């Protein structure tokens, strides 16, 4: 799994093992601190949007409020319902936290990618990347981890022995199936453009001066914006974040899948929700905004890589909180319609159009005519889809009237 890292290209000795352990500790510590700060950041930003004060007691600007809440959860009573499936009930919170951490292991979070550099750094005389792992199938690994995370929610609701958590777990499974396809198709557009499944290779493909010497060579532009928008919407639905948080929907389902949880087990669900937000923001930055790639202004280039990565990721985290504060929750039928009737057809049609464009360029066809034909075919397919949906809706209404 770690084979893409130059650190592992030679013999594995004690120094290599110690460097890998150091990287594991650093990534784990960074993700925990980032999650703690994300919780505080979201509470402060939401309070600003709602004209409230927010956390302001524990530490400067309330920055230690998350730590205080975590300590409090450790001393809460841990309850397990009598009708619960005990082993699954205990295991479910771990199935939500572990995939979030594993997902971050393939994210390049630093390195010098400017002026033709490959992002490698020297640590104790050994060359390596500033990411824990660089598997050749990194994107497939990311999709697998994002899919596994939903099992923790499903099993938590099923094992609780209560109707409200069970309804929440059923919603989670339906929502995951609805948006996983759109998420995968948008990733296919990135893979088609960059020609690699490695996250480091995807960042390398976006590095450099770009078009005209100043326009970034980001996949956000190279794929035509549409895969980015699809991935952004589908990822929010996968994370169960507002306005797609129908899985929790406290007005309908009390606390949904974690209704019966307390103490540190509830805290694990809480941490996993925000940790997933951090990791998904990092994945979006890696796929579409060049990851840590950017100009090295002053000082060491690898440090500027970390700075660019943190700035881009913070921008998306603010966007997540902004949407949460301003967009109302959608209805469940709107959630399903967006996934099946909009995002999946749109992402499928766009990847076919991209593939047609690349084939036309390789075969030296007339690009304008090829793209025009592709657009006409796509619009025709969209019209047929809308007509089919309208016909089906009319038939359903006739049945209701009759």
Short mmCIF file of C-alpha atoms in Angstrom, two decimals:
data_model
loop_
_atom_site.label_atom_id
_atom_site.label_comp_id
_atom_site.label_asym_id
_atom_site.label_seq_id
_atom_site.Cartn_x
_atom_site.Cartn_y
_atom_site.Cartn_z
CA UNK A 1 0.00 0.00 0.00
CA UNK A 2 2.89 2.36 0.79
CA UNK A 3 4.83 1.40 -2.34
CA UNK A 4 4.52 4.74 -4.18
CA UNK A 5 6.65 6.51 -1.58
CA UNK A 6 10.37 6.71 -2.54
CA UNK A 7 11.14 5.96 1.10
CA UNK A 8 10.10 2.36 0.42
CA UNK A 9 11.79 1.96 -2.94
CA UNK A 10 14.93 0.54 -1.31
CA UNK A 11 15.58 -1.90 1.55
CA UNK A 12 13.44 -1.56 4.66
CA UNK A 13 15.66 -0.91 7.67
CA UNK A 14 15.14 0.52 11.15
CA UNK A 15 15.43 4.12 9.95
CA UNK A 16 12.64 3.59 7.41
CA UNK A 17 10.40 2.00 10.04
CA UNK A 18 10.99 4.88 12.45
CA UNK A 19 10.24 7.48 9.77
CA UNK A 20 6.97 5.70 8.91
CA UNK A 21 6.03 5.59 12.59
CA UNK A 22 6.85 9.30 12.87
CA UNK A 23 4.62 10.06 9.89
CA UNK A 24 1.77 8.02 11.40
CA UNK A 25 2.02 9.92 14.68
CA UNK A 26 2.18 13.30 12.91
CA UNK A 27 -0.80 12.55 10.65
CA UNK A 28 -2.86 11.20 13.55
CA UNK A 29 -2.01 14.20 15.75
CA UNK A 30 -2.71 16.68 12.93
CA UNK A 31 -6.09 15.10 12.19
CA UNK A 32 -7.14 15.11 15.86
CA UNK A 33 -6.10 18.74 16.33
CA UNK A 34 -7.74 19.73 13.03
CA UNK A 35 -10.96 18.00 14.10
CA UNK A 36 -10.93 19.75 17.47
CA UNK A 37 -10.38 23.11 15.78
CA UNK A 38 -13.05 22.33 13.17
CA UNK A 39 -15.65 21.78 15.89
CA UNK A 40 -14.71 25.09 17.51
CA UNK A 41 -14.56 26.85 14.13
CA UNK A 42 -18.01 25.64 13.11
CA UNK A 43 -19.59 26.66 16.41
CA UNK A 44 -18.02 30.13 16.25
CA UNK A 45 -18.90 30.75 12.59
CA UNK A 46 -22.48 29.52 13.02
CA UNK A 47 -22.86 31.74 16.08
CA UNK A 48 -21.61 34.72 14.04
CA UNK A 49 -24.12 33.99 11.29
CA UNK A 50 -26.88 33.76 13.90
CA UNK A 51 -25.76 36.87 15.81
CA UNK A 52 -24.72 34.87 18.90
CA UNK A 53 -21.51 34.79 20.94
CA UNK A 54 -20.68 31.09 20.69
CA UNK A 55 -17.96 29.41 22.80
CA UNK A 56 -16.08 32.06 24.76
CA UNK A 57 -15.20 30.63 28.19
CA UNK A 58 -12.80 27.67 27.85
CA UNK A 59 -9.51 29.12 26.68
CA UNK A 60 -8.94 32.22 24.53
CA UNK A 61 -11.93 32.81 22.25
CA UNK A 62 -13.37 29.51 23.56
CA UNK A 63 -10.84 27.49 21.57
CA UNK A 64 -10.57 24.83 24.29
CA UNK A 65 -14.33 24.22 24.44
CA UNK A 66 -14.01 21.05 22.36
CA UNK A 67 -11.37 19.68 24.72
CA UNK A 68 -13.62 20.46 27.70
CA UNK A 69 -16.55 18.68 26.04
CA UNK A 70 -14.37 15.63 25.34
CA UNK A 71 -13.25 15.42 28.97
CA UNK A 72 -16.89 15.71 30.06
CA UNK A 73 -17.92 12.81 27.80
CA UNK A 74 -15.33 10.54 29.39
CA UNK A 75 -17.06 10.91 32.76
CA UNK A 76 -20.60 10.42 31.48
CA UNK A 77 -22.39 7.15 32.22
CA UNK A 78 -22.09 4.63 29.38
CA UNK A 79 -25.51 3.08 28.71
CA UNK A 80 -26.35 0.08 26.54
CA UNK A 81 -30.06 -0.62 25.89
CA UNK A 82 -31.43 -3.99 26.97
CA UNK A 83 -32.72 -4.75 23.45
CA UNK A 84 -29.50 -3.76 21.72
CA UNK A 85 -27.21 -6.15 19.85
CA UNK A 86 -24.40 -5.60 22.32
CA UNK A 87 -21.32 -6.45 20.22
CA UNK A 88 -22.48 -4.56 17.13
CA UNK A 89 -23.65 -1.65 19.29
CA UNK A 90 -20.14 -1.32 20.75
CA UNK A 91 -18.36 -1.78 17.41
CA UNK A 92 -20.43 0.69 15.35
CA UNK A 93 -18.81 3.96 16.60
CA UNK A 94 -15.36 2.64 15.69
CA UNK A 95 -16.54 1.91 12.15
CA UNK A 96 -17.26 5.60 11.69
CA UNK A 97 -13.96 6.94 13.10
CA UNK A 98 -11.44 4.50 11.59
CA UNK A 99 -12.39 5.06 7.89
CA UNK A 100 -12.14 8.84 8.42
CA UNK A 101 -8.56 8.48 9.63
CA UNK A 102 -7.59 5.97 6.93
CA UNK A 103 -9.00 8.27 4.25
CA UNK A 104 -6.61 11.04 5.29
CA UNK A 105 -3.56 8.76 5.05
CA UNK A 106 -3.42 9.09 1.24
CA UNK A 107 -3.68 12.90 1.18
CA UNK A 108 -0.49 14.84 0.24
CA UNK A 109 -0.42 17.72 2.74
CA UNK A 110 2.92 19.32 1.90
CA UNK A 111 6.00 19.32 -0.28
CA UNK A 112 7.54 21.55 -2.91
CA UNK A 113 5.72 21.13 -6.24
CA UNK A 114 6.95 24.40 -7.76
CA UNK A 115 9.51 24.77 -10.56
CA UNK A 116 9.36 21.13 -11.57
CA UNK A 117 9.92 19.65 -8.11
CA UNK A 118 8.11 16.39 -7.27
CA UNK A 119 7.09 17.25 -3.70
CA UNK A 120 9.65 15.00 -2.02
CA UNK A 121 11.49 16.07 1.14
CA UNK A 122 14.51 14.87 3.10
CA UNK A 123 13.85 13.42 6.58
CA UNK A 124 16.92 12.15 8.43
CA UNK A 125 18.71 11.71 5.13
CA UNK A 126 15.87 9.74 3.51
CA UNK A 127 13.70 10.95 0.63
CA UNK A 128 9.96 10.69 1.17
CA UNK A 129 6.64 12.39 0.51
CA UNK A 130 4.69 14.47 3.01
CA UNK A 131 1.84 11.98 3.08
CA UNK A 132 1.51 8.77 4.99
CA UNK A 133 0.86 6.51 2.00
CA UNK A 134 0.88 6.85 -1.77
CA UNK A 135 -0.72 3.66 -3.13
CA UNK A 136 -1.07 3.32 -6.87
CA UNK A 137 -4.83 2.88 -6.35
CA UNK A 138 -5.20 5.77 -3.94
CA UNK A 139 -8.48 7.10 -5.35
CA UNK A 140 -10.08 3.65 -5.25
CA UNK A 141 -8.96 3.40 -1.63
CA UNK A 142 -10.61 6.77 -0.92
CA UNK A 143 -13.89 5.64 -2.49
CA UNK A 144 -13.76 2.41 -0.49
CA UNK A 145 -13.24 4.25 2.80
CA UNK A 146 -16.05 6.71 2.08
CA UNK A 147 -18.34 3.74 1.42
CA UNK A 148 -17.31 1.81 4.53
CA UNK A 149 -17.98 4.78 6.81
CA UNK A 150 -21.74 4.48 6.28
CA UNK A 151 -21.71 0.96 7.77
CA UNK A 152 -21.03 2.44 11.20
CA UNK A 153 -24.21 4.53 10.91
CA UNK A 154 -26.25 1.62 9.55
CA UNK A 155 -25.10 -0.83 12.21
CA UNK A 156 -25.55 1.74 15.00
CA UNK A 157 -29.18 2.25 14.05
CA UNK A 158 -29.90 -1.45 13.51
CA UNK A 159 -28.25 -2.61 16.74
CA UNK A 160 -29.92 -0.04 19.01
CA UNK A 161 -33.19 -1.97 19.24
CA UNK A 162 -35.26 1.18 18.70
CA UNK A 163 -37.39 2.40 15.81
CA UNK A 164 -35.96 5.90 15.40
CA UNK A 165 -32.32 4.77 15.08
CA UNK A 166 -33.46 2.05 12.67
CA UNK A 167 -35.21 4.60 10.43
CA UNK A 168 -32.06 6.72 10.47
CA UNK A 169 -29.90 3.75 9.41
CA UNK A 170 -32.28 2.93 6.56
CA UNK A 171 -32.08 6.53 5.39
CA UNK A 172 -28.29 6.34 5.57
CA UNK A 173 -28.13 3.28 3.34
CA UNK A 174 -30.50 4.81 0.76
CA UNK A 175 -28.59 8.10 0.77
CA UNK A 176 -25.23 6.34 0.36
CA UNK A 177 -26.43 4.31 -2.62
CA UNK A 178 -27.98 7.41 -4.22
CA UNK A 179 -24.86 9.56 -4.07
CA UNK A 180 -21.99 7.07 -4.25
CA UNK A 181 -22.49 6.62 -8.00
CA UNK A 182 -22.36 10.37 -8.69
CA UNK A 183 -19.29 10.67 -6.46
CA UNK A 184 -17.51 7.89 -8.32
CA UNK A 185 -18.36 9.29 -11.75
CA UNK A 186 -17.01 12.72 -10.85
CA UNK A 187 -13.78 11.07 -9.68
CA UNK A 188 -13.61 9.21 -13.01
CA UNK A 189 -13.44 12.59 -14.75
CA UNK A 190 -10.37 13.48 -12.67
CA UNK A 191 -8.72 10.13 -13.38
CA UNK A 192 -9.47 10.51 -17.09
CA UNK A 193 -7.85 13.96 -17.11
CA UNK A 194 -4.76 13.15 -15.04
CA UNK A 195 -4.23 9.54 -16.16
CA UNK A 196 -3.44 8.19 -12.68
CA UNK A 197 -5.14 6.83 -9.57
CA UNK A 198 -2.34 7.99 -7.26
CA UNK A 199 -3.14 11.07 -5.18
CA UNK A 200 0.47 12.22 -5.48
CA UNK A 201 0.30 11.76 -9.25
CA UNK A 202 -2.93 13.79 -9.37
CA UNK A 203 -1.23 16.65 -7.51
CA UNK A 204 1.79 16.42 -9.83
CA UNK A 205 -0.52 16.66 -12.86
CA UNK A 206 -1.91 19.94 -11.48
CA UNK A 207 1.45 21.47 -10.52
CA UNK A 208 3.27 24.05 -12.61
CA UNK A 209 2.46 27.45 -14.04
CA UNK A 210 -0.61 26.28 -15.96
CA UNK A 211 -2.31 27.95 -18.90
CA UNK A 212 -0.91 31.29 -19.97
CA UNK A 213 1.67 31.19 -17.21
CA UNK A 214 -0.72 32.36 -14.48
CA UNK A 215 -3.98 30.33 -14.68
CA UNK A 216 -3.63 27.30 -12.36
CA UNK A 217 -3.57 23.90 -14.01
CA UNK A 218 -6.20 22.65 -11.57
CA UNK A 219 -8.61 19.85 -12.38
CA UNK A 220 -11.34 22.28 -11.36
CA UNK A 221 -10.71 23.98 -14.71
CA UNK A 222 -9.38 21.04 -16.74
CA UNK A 223 -12.50 18.93 -16.13
CA UNK A 224 -14.88 21.79 -16.85
CA UNK A 225 -16.21 22.64 -13.34
CA UNK A 226 -19.11 20.17 -13.56
CA UNK A 227 -17.33 17.19 -11.89
CA UNK A 228 -16.21 19.53 -9.11
CA UNK A 229 -19.77 20.70 -8.44
CA UNK A 230 -21.08 17.12 -8.55
CA UNK A 231 -18.36 15.90 -6.19
CA UNK A 232 -18.97 18.78 -3.79
CA UNK A 233 -22.72 18.12 -3.59
CA UNK A 234 -22.36 14.32 -3.44
CA UNK A 235 -19.69 14.52 -0.73
CA UNK A 236 -21.96 16.67 1.44
CA UNK A 237 -24.72 14.10 1.04
CA UNK A 238 -22.24 11.30 1.86
CA UNK A 239 -21.18 13.17 5.00
CA UNK A 240 -24.81 13.75 6.03
CA UNK A 241 -24.10 17.46 6.39
CA UNK A 242 -26.80 20.10 6.00
CA UNK A 243 -28.80 20.57 3.87
CA UNK A 244 -28.59 16.79 3.29
CA UNK A 245 -28.67 15.67 6.96
CA UNK A 246 -31.90 13.69 6.60
CA UNK A 247 -30.17 10.77 8.36
CA UNK A 248 -30.10 12.71 11.63
CA UNK A 249 -33.09 15.06 11.18
CA UNK A 250 -33.53 15.62 14.92
CA UNK A 251 -36.99 17.15 14.46
CA UNK A 252 -38.20 13.83 13.03
CA UNK A 253 -35.96 11.11 14.51
CA UNK A 254 -34.88 12.48 17.94
CA UNK A 255 -31.15 11.78 17.50
CA UNK A 256 -31.50 9.19 14.74
CA UNK A 257 -28.84 6.47 14.71
CA UNK A 258 -27.08 7.73 17.88
CA UNK A 259 -30.26 8.25 19.95
CA UNK A 260 -29.37 5.38 22.30
CA UNK A 261 -25.68 6.25 22.60
CA UNK A 262 -24.07 8.14 25.48
CA UNK A 263 -20.69 8.94 26.97
CA UNK A 264 -17.59 8.36 24.85
CA UNK A 265 -19.45 6.25 22.27
CA UNK A 266 -21.62 9.23 21.39
CA UNK A 267 -18.48 11.39 21.34
CA UNK A 268 -16.95 9.06 18.73
CA UNK A 269 -19.89 9.70 16.38
CA UNK A 270 -19.53 13.42 17.05
CA UNK A 271 -15.78 13.37 16.33
CA UNK A 272 -16.25 11.20 13.22
CA UNK A 273 -18.73 13.68 11.73
CA UNK A 274 -16.27 16.57 11.92
CA UNK A 275 -13.25 14.43 11.07
CA UNK A 276 -15.01 13.34 7.89
CA UNK A 277 -15.56 17.01 7.04
CA UNK A 278 -11.82 17.69 7.39
CA UNK A 279 -10.80 14.64 5.35
CA UNK A 280 -13.35 15.30 2.61
CA UNK A 281 -12.19 18.92 2.33
CA UNK A 282 -8.63 17.60 1.97
CA UNK A 283 -9.74 15.14 -0.74
CA UNK A 284 -11.53 17.91 -2.67
CA UNK A 285 -8.42 20.10 -2.49
CA UNK A 286 -6.28 17.19 -3.70
CA UNK A 287 -8.53 16.22 -6.61
CA UNK A 288 -9.55 19.63 -7.93
CA UNK A 289 -7.34 22.41 -6.50
CA UNK A 290 -3.84 20.97 -6.77
CA UNK A 291 -3.45 19.94 -3.14
CA UNK A 292 -0.26 21.50 -1.71
CA UNK A 293 0.92 22.63 -5.16
CA UNK A 294 1.51 26.35 -5.39
CA UNK A 295 4.23 28.97 -5.79
CA UNK A 296 7.06 28.98 -3.26
CA UNK A 297 7.53 32.64 -2.39
CA UNK A 298 10.11 32.88 0.41
CA UNK A 299 11.79 30.20 2.45
CA UNK A 300 11.66 26.42 2.00
CA UNK A 301 9.32 25.18 -0.70
CA UNK A 302 7.96 22.26 1.34
CA UNK A 303 6.69 24.72 3.97
CA UNK A 304 4.79 26.69 1.33
CA UNK A 305 3.19 23.43 0.24
CA UNK A 306 1.77 22.98 3.75
CA UNK A 307 0.61 26.61 3.82
CA UNK A 308 -1.20 26.36 0.46
CA UNK A 309 -2.82 23.10 1.50
CA UNK A 310 -4.09 24.52 4.79
CA UNK A 311 -5.40 27.68 3.12
CA UNK A 312 -7.32 25.74 0.47
CA UNK A 313 -8.71 23.26 3.00
CA UNK A 314 -9.77 26.04 5.38
CA UNK A 315 -11.62 27.74 2.53
CA UNK A 316 -13.69 24.62 1.90
CA UNK A 317 -14.35 24.10 5.60
CA UNK A 318 -15.68 27.64 5.78
CA UNK A 319 -17.87 26.90 2.75
CA UNK A 320 -19.26 23.81 4.53
CA UNK A 321 -20.14 25.87 7.61
CA UNK A 322 -21.56 28.69 5.48
CA UNK A 323 -23.92 26.26 3.73
CA UNK A 324 -24.91 24.74 7.06
CA UNK A 325 -25.80 28.16 8.44
CA UNK A 326 -27.80 29.47 5.48
CA UNK A 327 -29.39 26.63 3.47
CA UNK A 328 -32.49 24.92 4.90
CA UNK A 329 -32.78 21.16 4.98
CA UNK A 330 -34.27 19.64 1.83
CA UNK A 331 -37.19 17.22 1.81
CA UNK A 332 -36.39 13.53 1.44
CA UNK A 333 -37.94 13.29 -2.02
CA UNK A 334 -35.85 16.28 -3.11
CA UNK A 335 -32.75 14.53 -1.76
CA UNK A 336 -33.45 11.41 -3.80
CA UNK A 337 -34.40 13.38 -6.90
CA UNK A 338 -31.17 15.36 -6.79
CA UNK A 339 -29.10 12.19 -6.60
CA UNK A 340 -30.88 9.99 -9.15
CA UNK A 341 -32.40 12.48 -11.58
CA UNK A 342 -29.78 15.24 -11.63
CA UNK A 343 -26.31 14.35 -10.37
CA UNK A 344 -25.97 10.84 -11.80
CA UNK A 345 -27.21 11.72 -15.33
CA UNK A 346 -25.19 14.95 -15.31
CA UNK A 347 -21.94 13.31 -14.19
CA UNK A 348 -22.39 10.39 -16.60
CA UNK A 349 -23.09 12.68 -19.53
CA UNK A 350 -20.16 14.93 -18.66
CA UNK A 351 -17.64 12.10 -18.41
CA UNK A 352 -18.80 10.82 -21.82
CA UNK A 353 -18.32 14.33 -23.22
CA UNK A 354 -14.83 14.54 -21.69
CA UNK A 355 -13.91 11.13 -23.08
CA UNK A 356 -15.12 12.20 -26.51
CA UNK A 357 -13.01 15.35 -26.30
CA UNK A 358 -9.85 13.43 -25.37
CA UNK A 359 -10.39 10.87 -28.13
CA UNK A 360 -10.97 13.67 -30.63
CA UNK A 361 -7.74 15.35 -29.58
CA UNK A 362 -5.74 12.12 -29.85
CA UNK A 363 -7.25 11.25 -33.25
CA UNK A 364 -6.89 14.86 -34.45
CA UNK A 365 -10.57 15.25 -35.20
CA UNK A 366 -12.19 18.66 -35.47
CA UNK A 367 -12.58 19.55 -31.80
CA UNK A 368 -15.36 22.10 -32.24
CA UNK A 369 -17.55 19.78 -34.32
CA UNK A 370 -16.91 16.85 -31.97
CA UNK A 371 -17.84 18.84 -28.86
CA UNK A 372 -20.89 20.31 -30.62
CA UNK A 373 -22.15 16.85 -31.54
CA UNK A 374 -21.51 15.68 -27.98
CA UNK A 375 -23.46 18.60 -26.54
CA UNK A 376 -26.39 17.95 -28.90
CA UNK A 377 -26.44 14.27 -27.95
CA UNK A 378 -26.25 15.18 -24.26
CA UNK A 379 -29.09 17.69 -24.49
CA UNK A 380 -31.18 15.16 -26.40
CA UNK A 381 -30.60 12.58 -23.69
CA UNK A 382 -31.49 15.13 -21.03
CA UNK A 383 -34.71 15.98 -22.86
CA UNK A 384 -35.67 12.31 -23.12
CA UNK A 385 -34.96 11.85 -19.42
CA UNK A 386 -37.13 14.83 -18.49
CA UNK A 387 -39.92 13.56 -20.74
CA UNK A 388 -39.77 10.11 -19.14
CA UNK A 389 -39.87 11.62 -15.64
CA UNK A 390 -42.81 13.88 -16.57
CA UNK A 391 -44.71 10.94 -18.11
CA UNK A 392 -44.14 8.80 -15.03
CA UNK A 393 -45.28 11.60 -12.75
CA UNK A 394 -48.42 12.16 -14.82
CA UNK A 395 -49.30 8.45 -14.64
CA UNK A 396 -48.85 8.46 -10.88
CA UNK A 397 -51.13 11.48 -10.54
CA UNK A 398 -53.76 9.80 -12.73
CA UNK A 399 -53.71 6.85 -10.39
CA UNK A 400 -54.20 9.13 -7.38
CA UNK A 401 -57.10 10.96 -9.05
CA UNK A 402 -58.77 7.73 -10.10
#
